[in-house]
Coordinates of C-alpha atoms in Angstrom, one line a residue:
Chain N
X17 CA -140.1 120.6 -150.6
X18 CA -139.7 116.9 -150.8
X19 CA -142.9 114.9 -151.4
X20 CA -142.6 111.2 -150.9
X21 CA -143.5 109.2 -153.9
X22 CA -145.9 106.3 -153.0
X23 CA -145.0 102.9 -154.4
X24 CA -146.6 101.9 -157.5
X25 CA -148.3 98.9 -155.9
X26 CA -149.3 100.2 -152.4
X27 CA -150.1 96.7 -151.1
X28 CA -146.7 95.3 -151.8
X29 CA -144.0 96.3 -149.3
X30 CA -141.1 98.2 -151.0
X31 CA -138.0 96.0 -150.6
X32 CA -134.6 97.3 -149.3
X33 CA -133.2 96.8 -152.8
X34 CA -135.8 99.0 -154.3
X35 CA -135.1 101.7 -151.7
X36 CA -131.5 101.5 -152.5
X37 CA -132.2 101.9 -156.2
X38 CA -134.2 105.0 -155.4
X39 CA -131.6 106.4 -153.1
X40 CA -129.0 106.1 -155.8
X41 CA -131.4 107.9 -158.1
X42 CA -131.4 110.8 -155.7
X43 CA -134.4 110.1 -153.5
X44 CA -133.3 111.0 -150.0
X45 CA -136.5 109.7 -148.5
X46 CA -135.6 106.2 -149.7
X47 CA -132.4 106.6 -147.4
X48 CA -134.5 107.7 -144.5
X49 CA -136.8 104.7 -144.9
X50 CA -133.7 102.4 -145.0
X51 CA -132.4 104.0 -141.8
X52 CA -135.7 103.7 -140.2
X53 CA -135.9 100.0 -141.0
X54 CA -132.4 99.1 -139.8
X55 CA -131.1 101.6 -137.5
X56 CA -132.4 100.2 -134.1
X57 CA -131.6 96.6 -134.7
X58 CA -128.2 97.4 -136.1
X59 CA -127.5 99.5 -133.0
X60 CA -128.6 96.7 -130.7
X61 CA -126.6 94.2 -132.7
X62 CA -123.4 96.3 -132.3
X63 CA -124.2 97.0 -128.6
X64 CA -124.4 93.3 -127.9
X65 CA -121.3 92.5 -130.0
X66 CA -119.0 95.0 -128.6
X67 CA -120.5 95.4 -125.1
X68 CA -120.0 99.1 -125.1
X69 CA -122.6 101.8 -125.9
X70 CA -120.2 104.4 -126.9
X71 CA -118.3 102.1 -129.3
X72 CA -121.6 100.7 -130.6
X73 CA -122.7 104.2 -131.4
X74 CA -119.4 105.0 -133.2
X75 CA -119.3 101.8 -135.2
X76 CA -123.0 102.3 -136.2
X77 CA -122.1 105.6 -137.7
X78 CA -119.1 104.3 -139.4
X79 CA -121.2 101.5 -140.7
X80 CA -123.8 103.8 -142.3
X81 CA -121.1 106.2 -143.7
X82 CA -119.4 103.3 -145.3
X83 CA -122.5 101.8 -146.7
X84 CA -123.4 105.2 -148.3
X85 CA -120.0 105.7 -149.6
X86 CA -120.0 102.3 -151.3
X87 CA -123.7 102.3 -152.2
X88 CA -122.8 102.2 -155.9
X89 CA -120.8 99.0 -155.3
X90 CA -123.9 97.2 -153.8
X91 CA -125.3 94.8 -156.4
X92 CA -129.0 94.9 -156.1
X93 CA -129.5 91.9 -158.2
X94 CA -126.8 89.8 -156.7
X95 CA -127.6 86.6 -154.8
X96 CA -125.3 87.4 -152.0
X97 CA -128.1 88.3 -149.7
X98 CA -129.9 91.7 -149.6
X99 CA -129.1 95.0 -148.5
X100 CA -129.5 94.0 -144.8
X101 CA -127.0 91.3 -145.1
X102 CA -124.6 93.7 -146.8
X103 CA -125.3 96.2 -144.0
X104 CA -124.5 93.7 -141.2
X105 CA -121.5 92.5 -143.0
X106 CA -120.2 96.0 -143.0
X107 CA -120.9 96.4 -139.4
X108 CA -119.4 93.1 -138.5
X109 CA -116.2 94.1 -140.4
X110 CA -116.1 97.4 -138.6
X111 CA -116.1 95.5 -135.3
X112 CA -113.4 93.2 -136.4
X113 CA -111.4 96.2 -137.6
X114 CA -111.8 97.7 -134.2
X115 CA -110.8 94.6 -132.3
X116 CA -107.8 94.0 -134.6
X117 CA -106.5 97.5 -134.0
X118 CA -107.1 97.5 -130.3
X119 CA -106.5 93.7 -129.7
X120 CA -104.2 94.0 -126.7
X121 CA -106.0 96.8 -125.1
X122 CA -109.2 94.8 -125.4
X123 CA -107.9 91.8 -123.8
X124 CA -106.5 93.8 -120.9
X125 CA -109.6 95.6 -120.3
X126 CA -111.8 92.5 -120.7
X127 CA -110.5 90.9 -117.6
X128 CA -110.9 94.1 -115.6
X129 CA -114.4 94.7 -116.7
X130 CA -115.5 91.3 -115.8
X131 CA -114.1 91.6 -112.4
X132 CA -115.5 95.1 -111.7
X133 CA -118.8 94.9 -113.3
X134 CA -120.8 93.2 -110.7
X135 CA -119.4 95.5 -108.0
X136 CA -119.7 98.9 -109.9
X137 CA -122.2 99.0 -112.8
X138 CA -121.8 102.0 -114.9
X139 CA -124.2 104.9 -114.4
X140 CA -126.2 104.3 -117.5
X141 CA -127.4 101.1 -116.3
X142 CA -127.5 101.8 -112.5
X143 CA -131.3 102.1 -112.3
X144 CA -131.9 98.9 -114.4
X145 CA -129.3 97.0 -112.7
X146 CA -131.4 94.1 -111.7
X147 CA -129.8 90.8 -111.1
X148 CA -131.5 89.2 -114.1
X149 CA -130.1 91.9 -116.4
X150 CA -126.6 91.4 -115.0
X151 CA -126.9 87.7 -115.4
X152 CA -128.1 88.0 -119.0
X153 CA -125.5 90.5 -120.0
X154 CA -122.7 88.4 -118.4
X155 CA -124.0 85.3 -120.1
X156 CA -123.9 87.0 -123.4
X157 CA -120.4 88.3 -122.7
X158 CA -119.2 84.8 -121.8
X159 CA -120.2 83.3 -125.2
X160 CA -117.3 82.8 -127.5
X161 CA -117.1 85.5 -130.0
X162 CA -117.6 83.4 -133.2
X163 CA -120.8 81.7 -131.6
X164 CA -122.1 85.1 -130.5
X165 CA -121.7 86.6 -133.9
X166 CA -123.9 84.0 -135.5
X167 CA -126.5 84.2 -132.8
X168 CA -126.7 88.0 -132.9
X169 CA -126.7 88.1 -136.7
X170 CA -129.6 85.6 -136.7
X171 CA -131.6 87.5 -134.0
X172 CA -130.9 91.2 -134.8
X173 CA -130.3 90.8 -138.5
X174 CA -132.8 88.0 -139.0
X175 CA -130.4 86.7 -141.6
X176 CA -130.5 83.3 -143.1
X177 CA -127.8 80.8 -142.2
X178 CA -126.6 80.7 -145.7
X179 CA -126.1 84.5 -145.6
X180 CA -124.4 84.2 -142.3
X181 CA -122.0 81.6 -143.4
X182 CA -121.2 83.6 -146.6
X183 CA -120.7 86.8 -144.5
X184 CA -118.4 85.2 -142.0
X185 CA -116.5 83.3 -144.7
X186 CA -117.1 79.8 -143.2
X187 CA -119.1 76.7 -144.4
X188 CA -122.7 76.4 -143.8
X189 CA -122.2 73.6 -141.4
X190 CA -119.9 75.6 -139.3
X191 CA -122.3 78.5 -139.0
X192 CA -125.0 76.1 -138.0
X193 CA -122.8 74.5 -135.4
X194 CA -121.7 77.8 -133.9
X195 CA -125.4 78.7 -133.7
X196 CA -126.3 75.4 -132.0
X197 CA -123.4 75.6 -129.5
X198 CA -124.3 79.3 -128.7
X199 CA -127.8 78.3 -127.8
X200 CA -126.8 75.4 -125.7
X201 CA -124.1 77.4 -123.9
X202 CA -126.6 80.3 -123.2
X203 CA -129.1 77.8 -121.8
X204 CA -126.4 76.4 -119.5
X205 CA -125.2 79.8 -118.3
X206 CA -128.8 81.0 -117.7
X207 CA -130.0 77.7 -116.1
X208 CA -127.7 77.8 -113.1
X209 CA -128.6 79.9 -110.1
X210 CA -125.0 80.6 -109.5
X211 CA -123.6 84.1 -110.7
X212 CA -122.6 83.7 -114.3
X213 CA -119.3 85.4 -113.7
X214 CA -118.1 82.9 -111.4
X215 CA -118.1 80.2 -114.0
X216 CA -115.4 79.5 -116.5
X217 CA -116.4 79.8 -120.0
Chain S
X23 CA -133.4 75.2 -155.6
X24 CA -130.5 72.9 -154.5
X25 CA -130.9 70.4 -151.9
X26 CA -129.2 70.9 -148.6
X27 CA -129.8 67.6 -146.9
X28 CA -126.9 65.8 -148.5
X29 CA -124.4 68.6 -147.3
X30 CA -125.6 69.0 -143.7
X31 CA -123.6 67.2 -141.4
X32 CA -125.9 66.3 -138.4
X33 CA -129.4 66.4 -137.2
X34 CA -128.9 69.8 -135.4
X35 CA -127.8 71.4 -138.7
X36 CA -130.9 69.9 -140.5
X37 CA -133.3 70.8 -137.7
X38 CA -132.0 74.3 -137.4
X39 CA -132.4 74.9 -141.1
X40 CA -136.0 73.3 -140.8
X41 CA -136.9 75.6 -137.8
X42 CA -135.6 78.5 -139.7
X43 CA -137.7 77.6 -142.7
X44 CA -134.7 77.7 -144.9
X45 CA -134.8 74.2 -146.5
X46 CA -136.3 73.9 -150.0
X47 CA -139.6 72.3 -150.4
X48 CA -138.3 68.9 -151.3
X49 CA -136.0 68.9 -148.4
X50 CA -138.7 70.1 -146.1
X51 CA -141.1 67.3 -147.1
X52 CA -138.3 64.7 -146.5
X53 CA -137.6 66.1 -143.0
X54 CA -141.3 66.0 -142.2
X55 CA -141.5 62.4 -143.3
X56 CA -138.4 61.6 -141.0
X57 CA -140.1 63.5 -138.2
X58 CA -143.4 61.6 -138.5
X59 CA -141.6 58.3 -138.3
X60 CA -138.9 59.1 -135.7
X61 CA -140.0 60.1 -132.2
X62 CA -136.5 60.8 -131.0
X63 CA -136.1 63.2 -133.8
X64 CA -139.2 64.9 -132.9
X65 CA -138.0 65.3 -129.4
X66 CA -134.7 66.7 -130.6
X67 CA -136.7 69.2 -132.6
X68 CA -138.8 70.3 -129.7
X69 CA -135.8 70.6 -127.5
X70 CA -134.1 72.8 -130.2
X71 CA -137.1 74.9 -130.5
X72 CA -137.2 75.6 -126.8
X73 CA -133.7 76.3 -126.6
X74 CA -133.8 78.8 -129.5
X75 CA -136.9 80.4 -127.8
X76 CA -134.9 80.7 -124.5
X77 CA -132.1 82.5 -126.5
X78 CA -134.4 84.9 -128.2
X79 CA -136.3 85.6 -124.9
X80 CA -133.0 86.3 -123.2
X81 CA -131.9 88.7 -125.8
X82 CA -135.4 90.3 -125.9
X83 CA -135.4 90.7 -122.1
X84 CA -131.9 92.2 -122.3
X85 CA -133.0 94.8 -124.9
X86 CA -136.1 95.6 -122.8
X87 CA -134.0 96.1 -119.6
X88 CA -131.2 98.1 -121.2
X89 CA -131.3 101.4 -123.0
X90 CA -130.1 101.5 -126.6
X91 CA -126.8 103.2 -127.1
X92 CA -128.7 106.2 -128.5
X93 CA -132.3 107.1 -128.6
X94 CA -134.2 106.2 -131.8
X95 CA -134.8 110.0 -132.4
X96 CA -131.1 110.8 -132.0
X97 CA -130.3 107.9 -134.3
X98 CA -132.6 109.1 -136.9
X99 CA -131.4 112.7 -136.7
X100 CA -127.8 111.4 -137.1
X101 CA -128.8 109.3 -140.0
X102 CA -130.7 112.3 -141.7
X103 CA -127.6 114.3 -141.3
X104 CA -125.4 111.6 -142.7
X105 CA -127.7 111.3 -145.7
X106 CA -127.8 115.0 -146.3
X107 CA -124.0 115.3 -146.4
X108 CA -123.8 112.2 -148.5
X109 CA -126.2 113.6 -151.0
X110 CA -124.5 117.0 -151.0
X111 CA -121.3 115.3 -151.9
X112 CA -122.8 113.2 -154.5
X113 CA -124.5 116.1 -156.2
X114 CA -121.4 118.3 -156.3
X115 CA -119.7 118.4 -159.8
X116 CA -116.4 116.6 -159.8
X117 CA -113.6 119.0 -160.1
X118 CA -110.4 118.3 -162.0
X119 CA -111.8 115.6 -164.2
X120 CA -111.4 116.4 -168.0
X121 CA -114.5 115.7 -169.9
X122 CA -112.6 114.2 -173.0
X123 CA -109.0 113.2 -172.5
X124 CA -106.7 114.7 -175.3
X125 CA -105.9 112.2 -178.0
X126 CA -102.2 111.7 -178.5
X127 CA -100.9 110.7 -182.1
X128 CA -99.5 107.2 -182.2
X129 CA -96.0 108.3 -183.6
X130 CA -95.4 110.5 -180.6
X131 CA -94.8 107.6 -178.4
X132 CA -92.3 106.1 -180.8
X133 CA -90.6 109.4 -181.2
X134 CA -90.3 110.0 -177.6
X135 CA -88.9 106.6 -177.0
X136 CA -86.2 107.0 -179.8
X137 CA -85.3 110.4 -178.4
X138 CA -85.0 109.0 -174.9
X139 CA -82.6 106.3 -176.2
X140 CA -80.4 108.7 -178.1
X141 CA -80.2 111.1 -175.2
X142 CA -79.4 108.2 -172.9
X143 CA -76.5 107.0 -175.4
X144 CA -75.2 110.6 -175.6
X145 CA -75.0 110.9 -171.8
X146 CA -73.3 107.6 -171.4
X147 CA -70.8 108.4 -174.3
X148 CA -69.9 111.8 -172.7
X149 CA -69.3 110.3 -169.3
X150 CA -67.5 107.4 -170.5
X151 CA -65.0 109.4 -172.7
X152 CA -64.5 111.9 -169.8
X153 CA -63.6 109.1 -167.5
X154 CA -61.1 107.8 -169.9
X155 CA -59.5 111.2 -170.3
X156 CA -59.4 111.6 -166.4
X157 CA -57.5 108.3 -166.1
X158 CA -54.9 109.1 -168.8
X159 CA -54.3 112.6 -167.5
X160 CA -53.0 111.2 -164.2
X161 CA -49.1 111.5 -163.9
X162 CA -47.3 108.1 -163.9
X163 CA -46.3 106.9 -160.3
X164 CA -42.8 107.6 -159.2
X165 CA -41.0 105.9 -156.6
X166 CA -37.5 107.2 -155.6
X167 CA -35.3 105.1 -153.5
X168 CA -32.7 106.9 -151.5
X169 CA -29.3 105.4 -150.8
X170 CA -30.3 104.5 -147.2
X171 CA -33.3 102.5 -148.6
X172 CA -31.1 100.6 -151.0
X173 CA -28.6 99.8 -148.2
X174 CA -31.5 98.6 -145.9
X175 CA -32.8 96.4 -148.8
X176 CA -29.3 94.9 -149.3
X177 CA -28.9 94.2 -145.6
X178 CA -32.2 92.6 -145.3
X179 CA -31.9 90.5 -148.5
X180 CA -28.4 89.2 -147.7
X181 CA -28.6 89.2 -144.0
X182 CA -25.3 91.2 -143.8
X183 CA -23.6 91.3 -140.4
X184 CA -22.2 94.5 -138.8
X185 CA -18.7 93.5 -139.7
X186 CA -19.5 93.1 -143.4
X187 CA -21.6 96.3 -143.4
X188 CA -18.6 98.7 -143.6
X189 CA -17.1 96.8 -146.6
X190 CA -20.6 96.8 -148.4
X191 CA -20.8 100.7 -147.9
X192 CA -17.5 101.0 -149.5
X193 CA -18.4 98.8 -152.4
X194 CA -21.7 100.8 -152.9
X195 CA -19.6 104.0 -152.8
X196 CA -17.3 102.7 -155.5
X197 CA -20.3 101.8 -157.7
X198 CA -21.7 105.2 -157.3
X199 CA -18.5 106.8 -158.3
X200 CA -18.3 104.7 -161.5
X201 CA -21.9 105.7 -162.3
X202 CA -22.6 108.3 -165.1
X203 CA -22.6 111.9 -164.1
X204 CA -26.3 112.6 -164.9
X205 CA -27.6 109.7 -163.0
X206 CA -25.4 110.4 -160.1
X207 CA -26.8 113.9 -159.9
X208 CA -30.4 112.8 -159.8
X209 CA -29.9 109.8 -157.6
X210 CA -28.3 109.6 -154.6
X211 CA -24.7 109.1 -155.1
X212 CA -24.0 112.2 -153.2
X213 CA -25.4 111.0 -150.0
X214 CA -24.2 107.5 -150.5
X215 CA -20.8 108.5 -149.0
X216 CA -22.3 109.9 -145.9
X217 CA -24.6 106.9 -145.4
X218 CA -21.6 104.7 -145.8
X219 CA -19.6 106.8 -143.4
X220 CA -22.3 106.2 -140.9

């Protein structure tokens, strides 16, 4: 029977990197702890990023599988952000891979979805299909992809701008500019009373 | 800690870093001094703070209104399963990896290289010689001209008219009759007459 080993210093929270170290040493509970910490936010991040529950779920599993398979490559002491930044980097790359492989199909479906969404919301969201929700979702979807990535990484991953810039391979000023534009755009989209879908992005 | 202020392009970038508490202490103090003395910058900061709050509220509301792609329990179970599988794979001894690779003596490499060269040269030599033999074994080309061919050549070369043709045939027949016996047998003295008659 597995018994959880308490941290040496009970008052200090165990860092992700410490949990990674324990997991590498064979402590499965450390892996459970890591999952508990990041599962929900990572799922939400992917859900907002790809606008599909099914795909978000699939990418979520791929992300964790990839993270576990490459756990030995993660440098605990590196200055490239911690485990969380690494995990979100994998998730973002998985989403990019998916878009790259299904680029044409996505573009075709994107237009169709925006047209039909208002008229026929899917069953999963029918009961929650308030106007506000539809408006919020549509506003998020109308954000340019590069801006949305920064916004979501910031919100769900709580990553630093430096980490986000490094993750996306862009200068810090670019990441900050994208964040600023995303916030302004979102405010504009939500401020107007007109349906978001009717406006051009 | 390095200073960011010199590298950040505009006020929005500086204020976003300030709001996110990501500036080093020295930069932070400098920004606070600027804010204290610049009302417009303070307004800009407040505006940015509200805009950011609106974005966070929007995302928070959206999360509250929509279900996650899978329930937390299901996600946790899935993760536990992934972890178990990963741990099992990790604990399995790796098959097919030799513990200590066999050490090969240094001279074996040189020996193998020399042997390869010799074999290569031998194969080349054998094929080369065989090729030469094949060429020399071929019979020399033989081209035998019949009397008709010779007559056609003469006609074409000297543009002989029909009237001269009969005298030429006679002349050729005479030459053939003077020719030695053996050559007349093998080449076509015999049918020269018939050709000339035609």
